[in-house]
Amino acid sequence: MTENAQQQPTAPITELPTQYAPAEVEGTLYERWVERGYFAADAKSDKPPYTIVIPPPNVTGSLHLGHAFQHTLMDALTRRKRMQGYEALWLPGMDHAGIATQNKVEQQLAEEGKSRHDLGREEFVERVWQWKEEYGGRILGQMRRLGDGVDWDRERFTMDEGLSKAVLTIFKRLYEDELIYRAERIINWCPRCLTAISDIEVEYQEDAGELVSIRYGEGEDSLVVATTRAETMLGDTAVAVHPDDERYRHLIGKQIKLPLTDRTIPVVADTHVDPEFGTGAVKVTPAHDPNDFEIGRRHDLPSLTIMDEHGVITVHGPFLGLDRFEARSAVVGALKEQGRIVAEKRPYMHSVGHCSRCKTTVEPRLSMQWWVKVGPLAKAAGDAVRDGRVRIHPEDMSKRYFDWVDNMHDWCISRQLWWGHRIPIWYGPDGEVVCVGPDEEPPGTEAEGWTQDSDVLDTWFSSGLWPFSTLGWPEQTEDLRKFYPTDVLLTGHDIIFFWVARMMMFGLYAMDGQVPFHTIALTGLVRDEFGKKMSKSNPNAVDPLVWMDAYGSDAVRFTLANGANPGADVPIGEDWVKASRNFTNKIWNATRFALMNGATIEGPLPDASEMSAADRWILSRLNTTVAQVDAYYDDYQFAKLADALYHFAWDEVFDWYVELSKTTFFAGGEPARVSGRVLGEVLDVMLRLLHPVIPFVTDALWTTLTGGESLVIGDWPADSGFRDEAAEREIELVQRVITEVRRFRKDQGLKDGQKVPARLELTGTALASHEAAIRQLLRLQPEGEGFAATATLPVAGATVALDLSGTIDVAAERKRLAKDLAAAEKEKAQANAKLGNEAFLAKAPDNVVDKIRGRLAKAEEDIKRIQAQLDGLPQQ
């Protein structure tokens, strides 16, 4: 129970509207929460801190179901902790999203017939800032619709002044520690965006290609290679074979003629080559393939770049100026003319990388870029999980994390864009290279021959600082001291490699070994109701705002939470949102009924001796639910806690306790007062438990019930320890009687509201005091004159005799039940036969045997139930 429930002043109850209208409640209620500062965290508070930083959505983005899903869970965690007395900070903000945002503005300029080069760098960047102020950040308004309880006063942007200072600070530290360097390596290159892009910005899909087999060399000194990218042969500088491959041992170290060129290239031996794949010989193009680049480094091969940043061929006369795909056909044609194609082109499906922004095929390209040396940083990130300072949940996701951090390659951090954090490196007239930190002046002017590096940093570089840069680092702020390390990072498992790992590396490095968060709670991805991935290009993509408009934000939130099993993908369909809408309506209507029938929190909770069995049962179940929900929250089991709350509220409170108590309420007097106080207590605690997941409807109801200010700042309920196993057993018997008789009525084809004369023999059982409620719920009339027991049901140690004369065709009913009984007995015989077969038991898997045992148990239960129904029918 909650002490707060007893201490709250009780305002006169205002009658609730007959129907819940989310649109009339949610917007106004949210603005009231914000205006009253409920979500603002105080760094000077002596309360224990609880911190979550939001995975910053792109400034170009809008709310999609993936956002709504993760935000619902983060909001639930934060709201609960705030109610538990923590100084809870959920910090919002946005990412500048370098490529995506630059593309948006370039598209605007294209509509005006201009390019960024027409404006120049300074004017273009100013134009992007204007676009950001006018169009960016619409997702922040959508977050308010969802009910995000974030501290809007602490909203951050990855390119605001403070975060920009953090970027410059950590860049210089890494540079001086020789963990940032410049080198020529293979990178992912987008010929449309004209920049290097990160691995996460590459989307792979199966594309149809053609595998071409080409003969290199002459006569005995020849071999065949197969490729889907014939145009890159113009940049080949070797052919590689496995050192143990007898077919090519005589060629290792020899020079062979490269077709269509005047060059010869060596045959090298390298263990990277799989002798079982294809011909066992591979062409090596170090400037245009990451694996070939590594082979080239091992064998000191030259790297020939054969296409420019637009993907246009820059070498060899006949192909000069052709687009890479045009060149592919032209090269194959020329090879055919020379008789070098030794096998017909054949279709070949292969995984091809595409730019996630513009869908252009990515080109592996040798390029001079800036890199982070990740070795020591990645080791620290791995150790922090291994030694338990950071927990990954669910635990089985740890393997994926270790697979990444233990095998991480150096990170390309430079991007050939104008929008972003510019790399703070200056080049001097005599080859000087100077890193300029925050608050430092450049070493010289352009007139003096000094120029700044033209590239900007990868967006993930600044977002990797997010857990501490948003709190004021590198300054030692009150926020940083109070709220770092953060408590939990809740994010999708799809970016564990890219964002999560970078935050771990940078956090441990910048904060002297302090982890950026104690727990990494990984979620799955939202999919449609059939398990298919949602995307804008598919008709299954859903705008969550449409569902919020139709069914309310609480309904969307509850549906998402109810599907949130740790690490697993979340299917969602509109019918499920409708069901959640029905749940919020049920809560509203049942609370409205309770308020109209005496539910109150006024005064202390009555002593157990004054309560009915139903009162003690529901309080016992309430405390069990509190304990369950707490355990599920602590283990990030959102689906289980939502399910537990759903069944407690709908099944136990509304369908059973309220119904069982109706006769008490209608009778009035002291029992009604006691049950009204118990019902008020149950609703108070239940609404508190539900609030973090469905905040709008619960706050509207709770303030009406209690007269309190808001559930946002209410107390989280505690398990009082009250349990009454005897009451639980007693009400379980009542439920069995009602359930069995309802089933019998249904089997007889009786309508729900149809009244039936009945004699209840309950004397000497725990059911004796519940006759009025049983009759009320089962529509059973007193037996009266002329009563004839045509059906007798023994159940739970009691007997219910019904007079069904005139309501059913006994002969037809006996025939139907006999048929059902025969089917159940046949099922029992078949199951017994299999379970009695030793040969079957020796071979069958355990799950199959268990399934058959389950069928046997069900058949036996059906036989017992049907026989009881037959015995209850009158003899003819």
Tab-separated table of C-alpha atoms in Angstrom, residues 444-842:
chain	number	residue	atom	x	y	z
A	444	GLY	CA	48.389	31.533	-39.217
A	445	THR	CA	46.189	33.064	-41.874
A	446	GLU	CA	45.318	31.941	-45.352
A	447	ALA	CA	47.387	34.809	-46.717
A	448	GLU	CA	50.340	33.370	-44.845
A	449	GLY	CA	49.850	29.999	-46.488
A	450	TRP	CA	47.881	28.283	-43.710
A	451	THR	CA	44.716	26.340	-44.586
A	452	GLN	CA	42.298	24.304	-42.505
A	453	ASP	CA	41.467	20.738	-43.459
A	454	SER	CA	38.322	20.910	-45.587
A	455	ASP	CA	36.712	17.738	-44.215
A	456	VAL	CA	34.228	17.439	-41.364
A	457	LEU	CA	33.939	14.706	-38.769
A	458	ASP	CA	31.699	11.669	-39.007
A	459	THR	CA	28.392	12.304	-37.240
A	460	TRP	CA	29.096	9.287	-35.014
A	461	PHE	CA	32.174	11.081	-33.656
A	462	SER	CA	30.101	13.763	-31.951
A	463	SER	CA	27.234	11.435	-31.012
A	464	GLY	CA	29.812	9.130	-29.419
A	465	LEU	CA	30.377	11.869	-26.828
A	466	TRP	CA	26.649	12.231	-26.111
A	467	PRO	CA	26.424	10.778	-22.550
A	468	PHE	CA	28.925	13.307	-21.140
A	469	SER	CA	29.100	16.179	-23.636
A	470	THR	CA	25.380	16.844	-23.058
A	471	LEU	CA	26.123	17.257	-19.345
A	472	GLY	CA	28.699	19.992	-19.926
A	473	TRP	CA	32.013	18.171	-20.466
A	474	PRO	CA	34.838	19.214	-20.786
A	475	GLU	CA	33.778	21.611	-18.028
A	476	GLN	CA	33.280	20.037	-14.606
A	477	THR	CA	29.641	21.089	-14.325
A	478	GLU	CA	27.117	20.340	-11.608
A	479	ASP	CA	25.174	18.282	-14.137
A	480	LEU	CA	28.225	16.168	-14.943
A	481	ARG	CA	28.977	15.537	-11.279
A	482	LYS	CA	25.342	14.686	-10.489
A	483	PHE	CA	24.155	12.760	-13.509
A	484	TYR	CA	27.245	10.955	-14.908
A	485	PRO	CA	27.635	8.051	-15.373
A	486	THR	CA	24.164	7.605	-16.820
A	487	ASP	CA	22.172	4.609	-15.663
A	488	VAL	CA	20.918	2.878	-18.757
A	489	LEU	CA	21.318	3.171	-22.476
A	490	LEU	CA	18.213	1.795	-24.151
A	491	THR	CA	18.668	1.400	-27.883
A	492	GLY	CA	18.194	-0.990	-30.777
A	493	HIS	CA	20.522	-3.936	-31.178
A	494	ASP	CA	21.128	-2.835	-34.777
A	495	ILE	CA	23.464	-0.009	-33.700
A	496	ILE	CA	25.385	-1.831	-30.988
A	497	PHE	CA	28.410	-1.857	-33.290
A	498	PHE	CA	28.324	1.759	-34.310
A	499	TRP	CA	26.917	4.036	-31.654
A	500	VAL	CA	27.087	1.933	-28.492
A	501	ALA	CA	30.694	0.876	-29.004
A	502	ARG	CA	31.792	4.439	-29.817
A	503	MET	CA	30.168	5.824	-26.669
A	504	MET	CA	31.895	3.148	-24.623
A	505	MET	CA	35.281	3.952	-26.154
A	506	PHE	CA	34.980	7.717	-25.814
A	507	GLY	CA	33.351	7.656	-22.384
A	508	LEU	CA	36.070	5.504	-20.835
A	509	TYR	CA	38.779	7.576	-22.533
A	510	ALA	CA	37.443	11.046	-21.710
A	511	MET	CA	36.112	10.330	-18.212
A	512	ASP	CA	39.202	8.622	-16.768
A	513	GLY	CA	37.833	5.108	-16.951
A	514	GLN	CA	34.294	5.925	-15.811
A	515	VAL	CA	31.766	4.038	-17.880
A	516	PRO	CA	29.156	6.105	-19.761
A	517	PHE	CA	26.282	3.913	-18.529
A	518	HIS	CA	25.853	0.981	-16.174
A	519	THR	CA	23.436	-1.004	-18.341
A	520	ILE	CA	22.997	-1.396	-22.076
A	521	ALA	CA	19.395	-2.529	-22.614
A	522	LEU	CA	19.024	-3.658	-26.200
A	523	THR	CA	15.693	-3.803	-27.961
A	524	GLY	CA	14.614	-5.403	-31.192
A	525	LEU	CA	13.185	-3.653	-34.223
A	526	VAL	CA	9.530	-2.865	-34.817
A	527	ARG	CA	7.993	-4.975	-37.573
A	528	ASP	CA	4.514	-5.317	-39.000
A	529	GLU	CA	2.037	-7.862	-37.652
A	530	PHE	CA	3.405	-10.501	-40.058
A	531	GLY	CA	6.985	-9.990	-38.898
A	532	LYS	CA	8.097	-8.078	-41.982
A	533	LYS	CA	10.441	-5.107	-41.734
A	534	MET	CA	8.707	-1.747	-41.985
A	535	SER	CA	10.129	0.795	-44.412
A	536	LYS	CA	8.938	3.866	-46.272
A	537	SER	CA	9.279	2.023	-49.564
A	538	ASN	CA	6.891	-0.706	-48.391
A	539	PRO	CA	3.137	-0.283	-48.015
A	540	ASN	CA	3.416	-1.625	-44.449
A	541	ALA	CA	5.080	1.524	-43.075
A	542	VAL	CA	2.939	3.188	-40.399
A	543	ASP	CA	2.982	6.760	-39.153
A	544	PRO	CA	2.465	6.407	-35.383
A	545	LEU	CA	0.845	9.844	-35.308
A	546	VAL	CA	-2.026	8.451	-37.387
A	547	TRP	CA	-2.629	5.767	-34.775
A	548	MET	CA	-2.317	8.307	-31.977
A	549	ASP	CA	-4.961	10.462	-33.631
A	550	ALA	CA	-7.282	7.469	-34.017
A	551	TYR	CA	-6.760	5.618	-30.740
A	552	GLY	CA	-4.770	7.855	-28.400
A	553	SER	CA	-1.105	7.935	-27.444
A	554	ASP	CA	-1.639	5.609	-24.479
A	555	ALA	CA	-2.972	2.900	-26.786
A	556	VAL	CA	0.092	3.118	-29.026
A	557	ARG	CA	2.419	3.136	-26.036
A	558	PHE	CA	0.782	0.133	-24.377
A	559	THR	CA	0.868	-1.880	-27.605
A	560	LEU	CA	4.578	-1.201	-28.040
A	561	ALA	CA	5.426	-2.002	-24.427
A	562	ASN	CA	3.355	-5.176	-24.572
A	563	GLY	CA	5.534	-6.478	-27.411
A	564	ALA	CA	8.883	-5.483	-25.912
A	565	ASN	CA	10.679	-8.717	-25.095
A	566	PRO	CA	14.394	-8.005	-24.514
A	567	GLY	CA	16.399	-8.011	-27.741
A	568	ALA	CA	13.519	-9.456	-29.778
A	569	ASP	CA	11.812	-7.781	-32.709
A	570	VAL	CA	8.389	-6.311	-32.027
A	571	PRO	CA	5.481	-7.095	-34.342
A	572	ILE	CA	2.673	-4.551	-34.280
A	573	GLY	CA	-0.618	-4.216	-36.127
A	574	GLU	CA	-3.540	-1.835	-35.999
A	575	ASP	CA	-5.853	-4.434	-34.452
A	576	TRP	CA	-3.493	-4.654	-31.494
A	577	VAL	CA	-3.595	-0.885	-31.054
A	578	LYS	CA	-7.397	-1.067	-31.126
A	579	ALA	CA	-7.249	-3.699	-28.378
A	580	SER	CA	-5.066	-1.376	-26.304
A	581	ARG	CA	-7.547	1.437	-26.930
A	582	ASN	CA	-10.239	-0.889	-25.564
A	583	PHE	CA	-8.069	-1.424	-22.503
A	584	THR	CA	-7.743	2.305	-21.813
A	585	ASN	CA	-11.508	2.635	-22.284
A	586	LYS	CA	-12.064	-0.244	-19.877
A	587	ILE	CA	-9.891	1.458	-17.251
A	588	TRP	CA	-11.844	4.680	-17.738
A	589	ASN	CA	-15.289	3.089	-17.591
A	590	ALA	CA	-14.509	0.815	-14.665
A	591	THR	CA	-12.990	3.661	-12.662
A	592	ARG	CA	-16.002	5.807	-13.472
A	593	PHE	CA	-18.294	3.037	-12.203
A	594	ALA	CA	-16.175	2.616	-9.087
A	595	LEU	CA	-16.290	6.334	-8.303
A	596	MET	CA	-20.071	6.344	-8.717
A	597	ASN	CA	-20.339	3.416	-6.289
A	598	GLY	CA	-18.316	4.551	-3.361
A	599	ALA	CA	-14.660	3.956	-4.299
A	600	THR	CA	-12.595	6.316	-2.163
A	601	ILE	CA	-9.173	6.801	-0.625
A	602	GLU	CA	-10.606	8.726	2.326
A	603	GLY	CA	-9.416	7.504	5.693
A	604	PRO	CA	-7.122	4.638	6.603
A	605	LEU	CA	-7.453	1.231	5.051
A	606	PRO	CA	-9.812	-0.919	7.186
A	607	ASP	CA	-8.404	-3.744	9.242
A	608	ALA	CA	-8.380	-7.125	7.519
A	609	SER	CA	-10.884	-8.442	10.065
A	610	GLU	CA	-13.461	-5.963	8.743
A	611	MET	CA	-12.979	-7.016	5.129
A	612	SER	CA	-14.764	-9.607	3.059
A	613	ALA	CA	-12.861	-12.467	1.485
A	614	ALA	CA	-13.085	-10.662	-1.858
A	615	ASP	CA	-11.562	-7.527	-0.283
A	616	ARG	CA	-8.683	-9.495	1.209
A	617	TRP	CA	-8.211	-11.453	-2.038
A	618	ILE	CA	-7.859	-8.381	-4.226
A	619	LEU	CA	-5.429	-6.708	-1.819
A	620	SER	CA	-3.343	-9.877	-1.746
A	621	ARG	CA	-3.334	-10.020	-5.537
A	622	LEU	CA	-2.525	-6.300	-5.683
A	623	ASN	CA	0.632	-6.711	-3.635
A	624	THR	CA	1.707	-9.734	-5.638
A	625	THR	CA	1.314	-7.624	-8.773
A	626	VAL	CA	3.363	-4.773	-7.288
A	627	ALA	CA	6.192	-7.209	-6.566
A	628	GLN	CA	5.967	-8.749	-10.040
A	629	VAL	CA	6.000	-5.400	-11.807
A	630	ASP	CA	9.001	-4.203	-9.793
A	631	ALA	CA	10.931	-7.357	-10.677
A	632	TYR	CA	10.054	-7.034	-14.367
A	633	TYR	CA	11.113	-3.374	-14.466
A	634	ASP	CA	14.448	-4.179	-12.864
A	635	ASP	CA	15.019	-6.858	-15.506
A	636	TYR	CA	13.774	-4.702	-18.436
A	637	GLN	CA	10.965	-7.193	-19.099
A	638	PHE	CA	8.502	-4.666	-20.480
A	639	ALA	CA	6.258	-7.191	-22.220
A	640	LYS	CA	5.849	-9.194	-19.030
A	641	LEU	CA	5.091	-6.184	-16.857
A	642	ALA	CA	2.550	-4.884	-19.385
A	643	ASP	CA	0.920	-8.309	-19.527
A	644	ALA	CA	0.830	-8.588	-15.731
A	645	LEU	CA	-0.780	-5.154	-15.417
A	646	TYR	CA	-3.282	-5.868	-18.181
A	647	HIS	CA	-4.504	-9.102	-16.615
A	648	PHE	CA	-4.560	-7.708	-13.100
A	649	ALA	CA	-6.570	-4.645	-14.140
A	650	TRP	CA	-8.978	-6.249	-16.593
A	651	ASP	CA	-9.345	-9.776	-15.258
A	652	GLU	CA	-8.921	-9.495	-11.517
A	653	VAL	CA	-10.023	-5.959	-10.681
A	654	PHE	CA	-12.723	-5.253	-13.234
A	655	ASP	CA	-14.033	-8.673	-14.238
A	656	TRP	CA	-13.876	-10.260	-10.792
A	657	TYR	CA	-13.497	-7.911	-7.848
A	658	VAL	CA	-15.825	-5.187	-9.104
A	659	GLU	CA	-18.378	-7.781	-10.158
A	660	LEU	CA	-18.141	-9.721	-6.897
A	661	SER	CA	-18.540	-6.481	-4.936
A	662	LYS	CA	-21.614	-5.202	-6.749
A	663	THR	CA	-24.018	-6.930	-4.399
A	664	THR	CA	-22.131	-5.404	-1.472
A	665	PHE	CA	-22.294	-1.927	-2.976
A	666	PHE	CA	-25.987	-2.273	-3.815
A	667	ALA	CA	-26.781	-3.451	-0.271
A	668	GLY	CA	-24.995	-0.490	1.306
A	669	GLY	CA	-24.004	-0.198	4.956
A	670	GLU	CA	-20.641	-0.854	6.579
A	671	PRO	CA	-19.579	-3.686	4.223
A	672	ALA	CA	-20.119	-1.340	1.277
A	673	ARG	CA	-18.023	1.365	2.977
A	674	VAL	CA	-15.182	-1.112	3.600
A	675	SER	CA	-15.254	-2.441	0.033
A	676	GLY	CA	-15.421	1.124	-1.312
A	677	ARG	CA	-12.252	1.976	0.583
A	678	VAL	CA	-10.563	-1.221	-0.605
A	679	LEU	CA	-11.585	-0.515	-4.200
A	680	GLY	CA	-10.246	3.028	-3.884
A	681	GLU	CA	-6.931	1.666	-2.619
A	682	VAL	CA	-6.728	-0.846	-5.453
A	683	LEU	CA	-7.478	1.783	-8.088
A	684	ASP	CA	-4.970	4.196	-6.548
A	685	VAL	CA	-2.147	1.629	-6.644
A	686	MET	CA	-3.178	0.173	-9.992
A	687	LEU	CA	-3.175	3.595	-11.675
A	688	ARG	CA	0.276	4.309	-10.196
A	689	LEU	CA	1.576	1.017	-11.579
A	690	LEU	CA	0.123	1.720	-15.014
A	691	HIS	CA	1.182	5.364	-15.180
A	692	PRO	CA	4.735	4.988	-16.567
A	693	VAL	CA	3.411	3.083	-19.586
A	694	ILE	CA	0.071	4.871	-20.133
A	695	PRO	CA	0.528	8.255	-18.472
A	696	PHE	CA	-2.404	10.263	-19.838
A	697	VAL	CA	-5.471	8.245	-18.916
A	698	THR	CA	-3.982	7.232	-15.563
A	699	ASP	CA	-3.181	10.806	-14.537
A	700	ALA	CA	-6.647	12.023	-15.520
A	701	LEU	CA	-8.286	9.245	-13.485
A	702	TRP	CA	-5.959	9.375	-10.491
A	703	THR	CA	-6.340	13.114	-9.953
A	704	THR	CA	-10.103	12.641	-10.025
A	705	LEU	CA	-9.959	9.715	-7.619
A	706	THR	CA	-7.536	11.217	-5.117
A	707	GLY	CA	-7.678	14.973	-5.609
A	708	GLY	CA	-3.873	14.802	-5.873
A	709	GLU	CA	-1.868	17.166	-8.072
A	710	SER	CA	-0.459	14.694	-10.596
A	711	LEU	CA	0.699	11.106	-10.825
A	712	VAL	CA	3.895	12.348	-12.503
A	713	ILE	CA	5.068	13.439	-9.082
A	714	GLY	CA	3.137	10.806	-7.161
A	715	ASP	CA	4.746	7.998	-5.176
A	716	TRP	CA	5.534	4.619	-6.669
A	717	PRO	CA	3.633	1.924	-4.750
A	718	ALA	CA	5.487	-0.479	-2.511
A	719	ASP	CA	4.602	-4.074	-1.741
A	720	SER	CA	3.235	-3.897	1.813
A	721	GLY	CA	3.789	-7.605	2.268
A	722	PHE	CA	0.056	-8.236	2.787
A	723	ARG	CA	-0.857	-11.700	1.520
A	724	ASP	CA	-3.925	-13.782	2.304
A	725	GLU	CA	-3.599	-17.248	0.859
A	726	ALA	CA	-6.843	-18.395	2.457
A	727	ALA	CA	-8.786	-15.595	0.761
A	728	GLU	CA	-7.081	-16.369	-2.542
A	729	ARG	CA	-8.101	-20.040	-2.250
A	730	GLU	CA	-11.643	-19.070	-1.305
A	731	ILE	CA	-12.111	-16.684	-4.235
A	732	GLU	CA	-10.524	-19.245	-6.518
A	733	LEU	CA	-13.350	-21.618	-5.563
A	734	VAL	CA	-15.923	-18.906	-6.317
A	735	GLN	CA	-14.273	-18.342	-9.691
A	736	ARG	CA	-14.345	-22.076	-10.434
A	737	VAL	CA	-18.072	-22.301	-9.685
A	738	ILE	CA	-18.910	-19.279	-11.790
A	739	THR	CA	-16.627	-20.334	-14.637
A	740	GLU	CA	-17.958	-23.888	-14.751
A	741	VAL	CA	-21.615	-22.839	-14.637
A	742	ARG	CA	-21.022	-20.168	-17.263
A	743	ARG	CA	-19.426	-22.789	-19.479
A	744	PHE	CA	-22.393	-25.102	-18.918
A	745	ARG	CA	-24.847	-22.312	-19.750
A	746	LYS	CA	-22.930	-21.555	-22.924
A	747	ASP	CA	-22.848	-25.229	-23.850
A	748	GLN	CA	-26.610	-25.323	-23.433
A	749	GLY	CA	-27.019	-22.333	-25.713
A	750	LEU	CA	-28.399	-20.050	-23.009
A	751	LYS	CA	-28.095	-16.324	-23.579
A	752	ASP	CA	-25.841	-14.357	-21.200
A	753	GLY	CA	-28.732	-12.424	-19.674
A	754	GLN	CA	-31.184	-15.296	-19.533
A	755	LYS	CA	-32.261	-16.003	-15.956
A	756	VAL	CA	-32.514	-19.588	-14.758
A	757	PRO	CA	-34.061	-20.924	-11.508
A	758	ALA	CA	-31.392	-22.646	-9.412
A	759	ARG	CA	-30.781	-24.311	-6.072
A	760	LEU	CA	-27.306	-23.734	-4.579
A	761	GLU	CA	-26.086	-26.237	-2.017
A	762	LEU	CA	-23.150	-24.302	-0.491
A	763	THR	CA	-23.584	-25.042	3.224
A	764	GLY	CA	-20.395	-26.242	4.871
A	765	THR	CA	-18.144	-24.928	2.120
A	766	ALA	CA	-16.042	-21.790	1.749
A	767	LEU	CA	-18.605	-20.693	-0.810
A	768	ALA	CA	-21.463	-20.245	1.647
A	769	SER	CA	-21.009	-16.514	2.115
A	770	HIS	CA	-20.834	-15.848	-1.621
A	771	GLU	CA	-24.289	-17.066	-2.678
A	772	ALA	CA	-25.601	-13.590	-3.470
A	773	ALA	CA	-22.621	-12.770	-5.675
A	774	ILE	CA	-22.735	-16.145	-7.393
A	775	ARG	CA	-26.430	-15.774	-8.165
A	776	GLN	CA	-25.889	-12.202	-9.380
A	777	LEU	CA	-23.038	-13.109	-11.740
A	778	LEU	CA	-24.687	-16.282	-13.061
A	779	ARG	CA	-28.204	-14.819	-13.473
A	780	LEU	CA	-29.608	-17.513	-11.152
A	781	GLN	CA	-33.084	-16.936	-9.712
A	782	PRO	CA	-34.358	-18.435	-6.450
A	783	GLU	CA	-35.802	-21.884	-7.062
A	784	GLY	CA	-39.450	-20.932	-6.300
A	785	GLU	CA	-42.534	-23.133	-6.538
A	786	GLY	CA	-42.514	-25.912	-9.067
A	787	PHE	CA	-38.762	-26.013	-9.227
A	788	ALA	CA	-37.466	-29.145	-10.947
A	789	ALA	CA	-33.727	-29.809	-11.044
A	790	THR	CA	-33.150	-30.864	-14.640
A	791	ALA	CA	-29.353	-30.387	-14.451
A	792	THR	CA	-27.072	-30.841	-11.449
A	793	LEU	CA	-23.457	-29.637	-11.480
A	794	PRO	CA	-21.054	-30.732	-8.742
A	795	VAL	CA	-18.194	-28.215	-8.631
A	796	ALA	CA	-15.664	-27.074	-6.007
A	797	GLY	CA	-17.324	-29.118	-3.256
A	798	ALA	CA	-20.719	-27.534	-3.893
A	799	THR	CA	-23.725	-28.400	-5.999
A	800	VAL	CA	-25.574	-26.158	-8.409
A	801	ALA	CA	-28.953	-27.527	-9.478
A	802	LEU	CA	-30.608	-25.822	-12.458
A	803	ASP	CA	-34.136	-25.966	-13.751
A	804	LEU	CA	-33.679	-25.917	-17.520
A	805	SER	CA	-37.167	-27.111	-18.357
A	806	GLY	CA	-38.392	-25.237	-21.346
A	807	THR	CA	-34.976	-23.799	-22.137
A	808	ILE	CA	-33.172	-26.697	-23.880
A	809	ASP	CA	-33.921	-29.863	-25.887
A	810	VAL	CA	-32.613	-32.466	-23.433
A	811	ALA	CA	-32.508	-35.286	-25.985
A	812	ALA	CA	-30.573	-33.207	-28.506
A	813	GLU	CA	-28.224	-31.976	-25.792
A	814	ARG	CA	-27.582	-35.511	-24.516
A	815	LYS	CA	-26.815	-36.644	-28.079
A	816	ARG	CA	-24.385	-33.745	-28.628
A	817	LEU	CA	-22.589	-34.387	-25.342
A	818	ALA	CA	-22.352	-38.117	-26.065
A	819	LYS	CA	-20.648	-37.320	-29.368
A	820	ASP	CA	-18.190	-34.978	-27.609
A	821	LEU	CA	-17.526	-37.625	-24.955
A	822	ALA	CA	-16.748	-40.256	-27.585
A	823	ALA	CA	-14.284	-37.919	-29.291
A	824	ALA	CA	-12.544	-37.161	-25.977
A	825	GLU	CA	-12.319	-40.875	-25.099
A	826	LYS	CA	-10.837	-41.619	-28.533
A	827	GLU	CA	-8.236	-38.874	-28.026
A	828	LYS	CA	-7.400	-40.364	-24.593
A	829	ALA	CA	-7.014	-43.861	-26.051
A	830	GLN	CA	-4.706	-42.650	-28.838
A	831	ALA	CA	-2.529	-40.711	-26.407
A	832	ASN	CA	-2.336	-43.658	-24.005
A	833	ALA	CA	-1.370	-45.957	-26.871
A	834	LYS	CA	1.562	-43.759	-27.877
A	835	LEU	CA	2.723	-43.223	-24.322
A	836	GLY	CA	2.532	-46.991	-23.710
A	837	ASN	CA	4.709	-47.722	-26.767
A	838	GLU	CA	8.311	-48.143	-25.564
A	839	ALA	CA	9.733	-47.910	-29.082
A	840	PHE	CA	7.966	-44.622	-29.664
A	841	LEU	CA	9.163	-43.177	-26.334
A	842	ALA	CA	12.758	-44.180	-27.123
